[in-house]
XYZ file of C-alpha atoms in Angstrom:
350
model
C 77.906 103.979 92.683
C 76.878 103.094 93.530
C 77.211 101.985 90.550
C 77.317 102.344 93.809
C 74.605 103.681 94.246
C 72.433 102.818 97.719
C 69.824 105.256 99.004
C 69.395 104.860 102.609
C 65.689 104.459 104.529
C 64.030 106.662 105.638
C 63.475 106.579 109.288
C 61.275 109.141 111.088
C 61.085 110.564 114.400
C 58.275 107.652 115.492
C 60.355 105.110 114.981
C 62.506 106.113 117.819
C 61.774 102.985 119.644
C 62.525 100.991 117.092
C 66.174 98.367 117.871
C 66.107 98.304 113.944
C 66.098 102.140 114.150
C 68.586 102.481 116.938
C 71.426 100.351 115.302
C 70.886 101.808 112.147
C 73.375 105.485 112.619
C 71.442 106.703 109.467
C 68.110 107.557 111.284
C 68.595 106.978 115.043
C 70.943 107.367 117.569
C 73.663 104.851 119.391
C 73.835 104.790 123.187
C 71.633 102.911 125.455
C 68.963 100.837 124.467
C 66.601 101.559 127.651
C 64.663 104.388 126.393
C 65.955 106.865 128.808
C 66.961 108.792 126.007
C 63.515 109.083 124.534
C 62.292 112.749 126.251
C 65.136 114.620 125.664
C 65.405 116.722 122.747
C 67.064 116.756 119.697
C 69.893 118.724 120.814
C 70.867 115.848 123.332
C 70.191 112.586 120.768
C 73.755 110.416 120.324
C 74.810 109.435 117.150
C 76.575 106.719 116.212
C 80.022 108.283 115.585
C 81.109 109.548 112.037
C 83.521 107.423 111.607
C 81.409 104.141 112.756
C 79.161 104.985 109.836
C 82.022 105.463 107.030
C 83.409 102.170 108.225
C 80.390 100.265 108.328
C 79.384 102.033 105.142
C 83.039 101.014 103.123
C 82.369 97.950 104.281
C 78.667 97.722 103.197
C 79.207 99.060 100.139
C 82.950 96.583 99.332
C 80.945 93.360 100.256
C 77.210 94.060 98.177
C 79.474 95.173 94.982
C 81.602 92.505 95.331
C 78.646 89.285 95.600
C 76.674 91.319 92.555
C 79.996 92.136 90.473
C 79.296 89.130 87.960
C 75.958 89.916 87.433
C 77.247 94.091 86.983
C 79.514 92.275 84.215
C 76.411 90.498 82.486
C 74.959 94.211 82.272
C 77.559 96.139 80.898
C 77.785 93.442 77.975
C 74.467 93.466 77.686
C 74.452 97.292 77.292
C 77.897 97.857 75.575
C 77.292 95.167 72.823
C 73.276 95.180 72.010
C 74.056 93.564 69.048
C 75.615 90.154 70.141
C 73.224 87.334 69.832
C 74.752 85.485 72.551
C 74.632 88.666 75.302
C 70.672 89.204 74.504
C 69.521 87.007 77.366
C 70.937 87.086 80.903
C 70.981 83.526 81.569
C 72.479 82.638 77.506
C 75.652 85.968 78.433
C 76.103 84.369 82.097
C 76.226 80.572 80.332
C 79.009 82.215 77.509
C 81.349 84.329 79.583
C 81.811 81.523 81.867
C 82.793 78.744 79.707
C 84.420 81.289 76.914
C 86.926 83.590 79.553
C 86.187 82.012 82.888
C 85.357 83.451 86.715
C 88.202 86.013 87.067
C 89.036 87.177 83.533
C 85.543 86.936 82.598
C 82.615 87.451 84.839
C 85.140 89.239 87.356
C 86.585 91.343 84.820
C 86.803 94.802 86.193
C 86.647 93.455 89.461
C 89.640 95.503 90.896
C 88.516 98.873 89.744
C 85.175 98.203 91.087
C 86.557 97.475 94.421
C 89.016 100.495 94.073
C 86.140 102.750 93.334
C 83.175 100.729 96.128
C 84.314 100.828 98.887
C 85.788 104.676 99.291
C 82.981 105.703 97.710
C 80.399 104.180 99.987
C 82.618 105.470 103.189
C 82.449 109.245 101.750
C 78.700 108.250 100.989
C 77.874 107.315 104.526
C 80.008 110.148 106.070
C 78.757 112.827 104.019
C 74.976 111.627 104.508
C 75.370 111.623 108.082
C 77.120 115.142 108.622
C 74.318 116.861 105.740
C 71.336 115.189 108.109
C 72.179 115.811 111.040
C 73.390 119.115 110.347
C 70.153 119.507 108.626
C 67.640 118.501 110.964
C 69.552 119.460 114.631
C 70.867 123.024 113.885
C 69.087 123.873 110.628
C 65.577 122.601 111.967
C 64.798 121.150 108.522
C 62.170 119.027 108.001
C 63.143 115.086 108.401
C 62.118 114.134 105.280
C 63.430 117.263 103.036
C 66.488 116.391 105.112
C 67.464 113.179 104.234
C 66.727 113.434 100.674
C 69.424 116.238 100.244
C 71.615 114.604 102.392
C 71.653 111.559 100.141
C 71.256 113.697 97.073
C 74.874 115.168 98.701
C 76.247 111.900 99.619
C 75.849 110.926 95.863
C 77.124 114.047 94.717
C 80.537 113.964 96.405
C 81.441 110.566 96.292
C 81.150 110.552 92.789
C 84.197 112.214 92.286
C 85.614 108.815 93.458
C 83.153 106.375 91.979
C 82.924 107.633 88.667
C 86.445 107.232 87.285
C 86.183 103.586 88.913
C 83.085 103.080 86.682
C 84.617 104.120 83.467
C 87.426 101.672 84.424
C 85.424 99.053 85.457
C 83.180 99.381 82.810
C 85.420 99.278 80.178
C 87.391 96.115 81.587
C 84.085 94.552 81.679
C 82.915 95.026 78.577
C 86.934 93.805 77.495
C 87.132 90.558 79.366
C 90.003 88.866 79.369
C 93.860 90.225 77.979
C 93.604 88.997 73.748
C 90.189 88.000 74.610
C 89.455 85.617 71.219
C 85.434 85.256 71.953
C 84.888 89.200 71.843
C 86.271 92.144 70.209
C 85.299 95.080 72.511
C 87.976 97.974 71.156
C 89.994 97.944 74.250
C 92.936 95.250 75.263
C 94.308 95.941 78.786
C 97.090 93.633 80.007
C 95.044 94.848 83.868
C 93.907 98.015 85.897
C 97.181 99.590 85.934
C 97.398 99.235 82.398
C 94.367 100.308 81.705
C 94.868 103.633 83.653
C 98.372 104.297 81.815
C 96.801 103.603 78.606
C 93.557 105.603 78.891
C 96.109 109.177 80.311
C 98.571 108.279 77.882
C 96.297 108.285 74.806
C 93.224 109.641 75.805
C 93.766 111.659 78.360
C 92.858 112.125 81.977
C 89.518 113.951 81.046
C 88.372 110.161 79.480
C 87.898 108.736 83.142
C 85.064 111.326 83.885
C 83.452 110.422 80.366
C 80.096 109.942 81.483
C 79.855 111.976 84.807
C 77.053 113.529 83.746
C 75.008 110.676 82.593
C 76.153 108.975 86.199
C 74.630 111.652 87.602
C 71.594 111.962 85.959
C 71.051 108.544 86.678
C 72.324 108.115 90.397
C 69.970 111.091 91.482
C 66.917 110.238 90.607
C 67.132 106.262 91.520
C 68.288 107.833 95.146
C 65.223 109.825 94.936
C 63.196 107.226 93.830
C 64.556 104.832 96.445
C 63.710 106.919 99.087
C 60.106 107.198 97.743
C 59.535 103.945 97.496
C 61.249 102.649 100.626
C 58.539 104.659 102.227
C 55.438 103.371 100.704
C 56.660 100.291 100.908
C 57.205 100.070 104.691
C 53.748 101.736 105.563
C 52.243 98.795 103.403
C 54.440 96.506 105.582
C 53.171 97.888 108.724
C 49.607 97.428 107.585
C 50.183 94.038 106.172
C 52.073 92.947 109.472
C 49.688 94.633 111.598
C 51.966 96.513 113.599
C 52.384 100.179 114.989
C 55.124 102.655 113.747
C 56.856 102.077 116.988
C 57.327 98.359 116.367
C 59.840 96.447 114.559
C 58.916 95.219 110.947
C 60.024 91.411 110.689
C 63.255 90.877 109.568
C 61.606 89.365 106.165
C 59.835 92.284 105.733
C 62.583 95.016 106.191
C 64.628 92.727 103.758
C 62.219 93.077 100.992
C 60.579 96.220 101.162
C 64.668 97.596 100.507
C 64.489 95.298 97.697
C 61.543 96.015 96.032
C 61.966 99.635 96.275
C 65.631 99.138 94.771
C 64.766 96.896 92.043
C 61.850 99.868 90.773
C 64.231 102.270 91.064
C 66.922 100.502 89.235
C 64.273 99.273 86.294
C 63.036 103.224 85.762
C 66.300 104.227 85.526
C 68.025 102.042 83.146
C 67.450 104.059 79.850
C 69.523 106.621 81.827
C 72.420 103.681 83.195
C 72.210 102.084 79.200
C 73.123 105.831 77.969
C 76.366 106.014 80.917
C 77.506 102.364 79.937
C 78.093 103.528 76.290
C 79.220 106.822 77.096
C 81.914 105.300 79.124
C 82.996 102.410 76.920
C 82.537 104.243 73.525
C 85.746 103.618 71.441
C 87.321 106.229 68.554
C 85.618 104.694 66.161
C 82.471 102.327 65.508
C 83.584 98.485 65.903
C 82.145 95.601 63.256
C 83.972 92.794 63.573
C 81.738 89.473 63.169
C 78.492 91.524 63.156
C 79.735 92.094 66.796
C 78.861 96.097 66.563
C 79.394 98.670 69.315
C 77.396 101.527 68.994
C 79.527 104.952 70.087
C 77.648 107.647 71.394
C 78.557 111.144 71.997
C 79.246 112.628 75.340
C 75.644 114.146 75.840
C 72.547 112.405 77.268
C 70.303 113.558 74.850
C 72.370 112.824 71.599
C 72.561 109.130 73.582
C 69.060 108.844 73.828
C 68.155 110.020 70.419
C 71.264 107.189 69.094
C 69.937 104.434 71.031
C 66.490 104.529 69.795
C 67.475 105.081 66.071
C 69.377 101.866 66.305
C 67.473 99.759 68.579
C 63.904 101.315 69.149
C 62.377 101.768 72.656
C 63.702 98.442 73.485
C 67.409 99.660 73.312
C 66.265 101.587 76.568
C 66.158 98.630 78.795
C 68.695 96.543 77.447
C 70.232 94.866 80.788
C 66.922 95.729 82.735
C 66.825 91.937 83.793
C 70.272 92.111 85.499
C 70.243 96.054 86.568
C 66.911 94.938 88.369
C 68.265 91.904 89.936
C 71.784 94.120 90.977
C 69.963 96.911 92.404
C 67.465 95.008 94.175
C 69.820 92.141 95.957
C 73.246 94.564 95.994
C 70.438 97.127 98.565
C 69.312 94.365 100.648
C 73.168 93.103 101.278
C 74.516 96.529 101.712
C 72.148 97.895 103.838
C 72.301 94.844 106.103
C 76.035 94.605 106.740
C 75.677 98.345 107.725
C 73.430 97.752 110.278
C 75.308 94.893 111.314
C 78.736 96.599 111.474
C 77.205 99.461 113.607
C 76.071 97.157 115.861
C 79.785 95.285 115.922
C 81.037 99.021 116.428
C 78.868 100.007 119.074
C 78.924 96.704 120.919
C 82.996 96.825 120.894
């Protein structure tokens, strides 16, 4: 999605103690913070509400897309335009879209439909995670971990009916820049979002905005799977490093970058798959050269994109925009897991 896409941590039942835990509504429980509560059973746990979690998830999920969303733009022209000399290097595409088409037209570009498409998405991805789990692990008696994988396998699944158009918009208005933009041809020139969206059903069709939902998915899945994996491993390494019991908190330093590390991994092995659902979304009728500025247009399947992208660029091709998909994932998962935490806590306080 994100992308949103965010996997969630994995909390299990020994970390009941934990403050951490308790103000996170993914793995534990609101209510009092005395430990009464520890000795009953399952059936008698308190959530935090629904509805806290799909607020402080829209919220989460609005403010971590919206501090990355320049660096998301860096990516996508990265990825959409392999070709242009002055895109090849993160730090050389941040320098020229700045001083060629500015903040708001240029590394903001797409910034509306990115919004439009974060923050419902990440509510419905909160909700949804929260009803699957708990209806998963209190009446299903499904193991924890089995649990919250297919809950945020499900959370994925559903919001993407909301994220996914946003992408293709976003995408493509990224990979445009500004209205007339002189610096870049890109196929597309959208006066703004609501242009874009008129345009697109008028002459493409409505279909175009799912262009890519399968690629999306192929690639949101397995990062939330490999999230999850990772977030684990990392945290029992914390523990060991920090010298601490499961029952005790990990420093906040710690809880900070084990979600990053496991998010940047995840986002690095699954780049081939986010390189092949940039250019599936932003692929144009026909194939651009303008300036030796080339787009290369793929068809609608993944495997047809993979087999195009390493004819034309090699293996290489695979991880174009690894630096900045890296960087995203890891700092956008640390943010957005944060202010969810924090907004519970706001929720549950007032």
């Amino acid at each position: 999605m994100f992308s949103f896409t965010s996997s969630i941590p994995i909390i299990h039942p020994s970390h009941e103690e934990s403050h951490l835990g308790r103000a996170n509504g993914l793995a534990e429980y609101g209510g009092n913070e005395d430990g009464n509560d520890k000795h009953k059973n399952d059936s008698a746990r308190k959530y935090n509400p629904i509805i806290h979690c799909v607020l402080a998830g829209g919220i989460g999920g609005a403010i971590g897309d919206s501090v990355m969303h320049s660096l998301d733009t860096v990516k996508t022209r990265q990825q959409g335009a392999p070709n242009v000399v002055k895109y090849k290097h993160m730090l050389s595409a941040y320098r020229a879209l700045f001083l060629e088409e500015g903040v708001r037209r240029g590394l903001y570009s797409g910034y509306s439909a990115a919004l439009m498409g974060s923050l419902p998405s990440a509510a419905i991805f909160f909700g949804t995670y929260e009803f699957l789990k708990r209806k998963m692990i209190d009446d299903w008696a499904i193991n924890d971990t089995v649990s919250h994988l297919t809950a945020g396998l499900g959370g994925d699944l559903v919001s993407s009916f909301v994220y996914v158009p946003s992408e293709v918009l976003k995408t493509r208005l990224q990979l445009q820049g500004r209205f007339n933009n002189p610096h870049f041809h890109s196929g597309y020139n959208y006066r703004n979002l609501k242009d874009a969206v008129v345009t697109i059903g008028r002459t493409e069709g409505w279909r175009t905005l799912f262009f890519g939902y399968k690629a999306t998915l192929s690639r949101d899945l397995p990062f939330s799977a490999f999230q999850f994996a990772f977030y684990e491993k990392f945290r029992q390494w914390a523990f060991k490093l920090e010298q601490k019991s499961q029952n005790q908190d990990l420093s906040v330093l710690s809880e900070l970058l084990t979600g990053a590390a496991a998010g940047g991994l995840a986002g690095t092995l699954t780049t081939p798959l986010d390189v092949i659902k940039t250019r599936i979304q932003t692929q144009v009728p026909s194939t651009i050269n303008a300036d030796s500025q080339q787009l290369v247009r793929i068809e609608n399947s993944l495997v047809k994109g993979l087999t195009a992208v390493y004819k034309s660029e090699g293996m290489l091709g695979f991880f174009s925009g690894v630096g900045p998909r890296f960087i995203w994932t890891s700092v956008q998962s640390s943010i957005m897991l944060l202010l969810y935490q924090v907004a519970l806590k706001s929720f549950d306080r007032y």
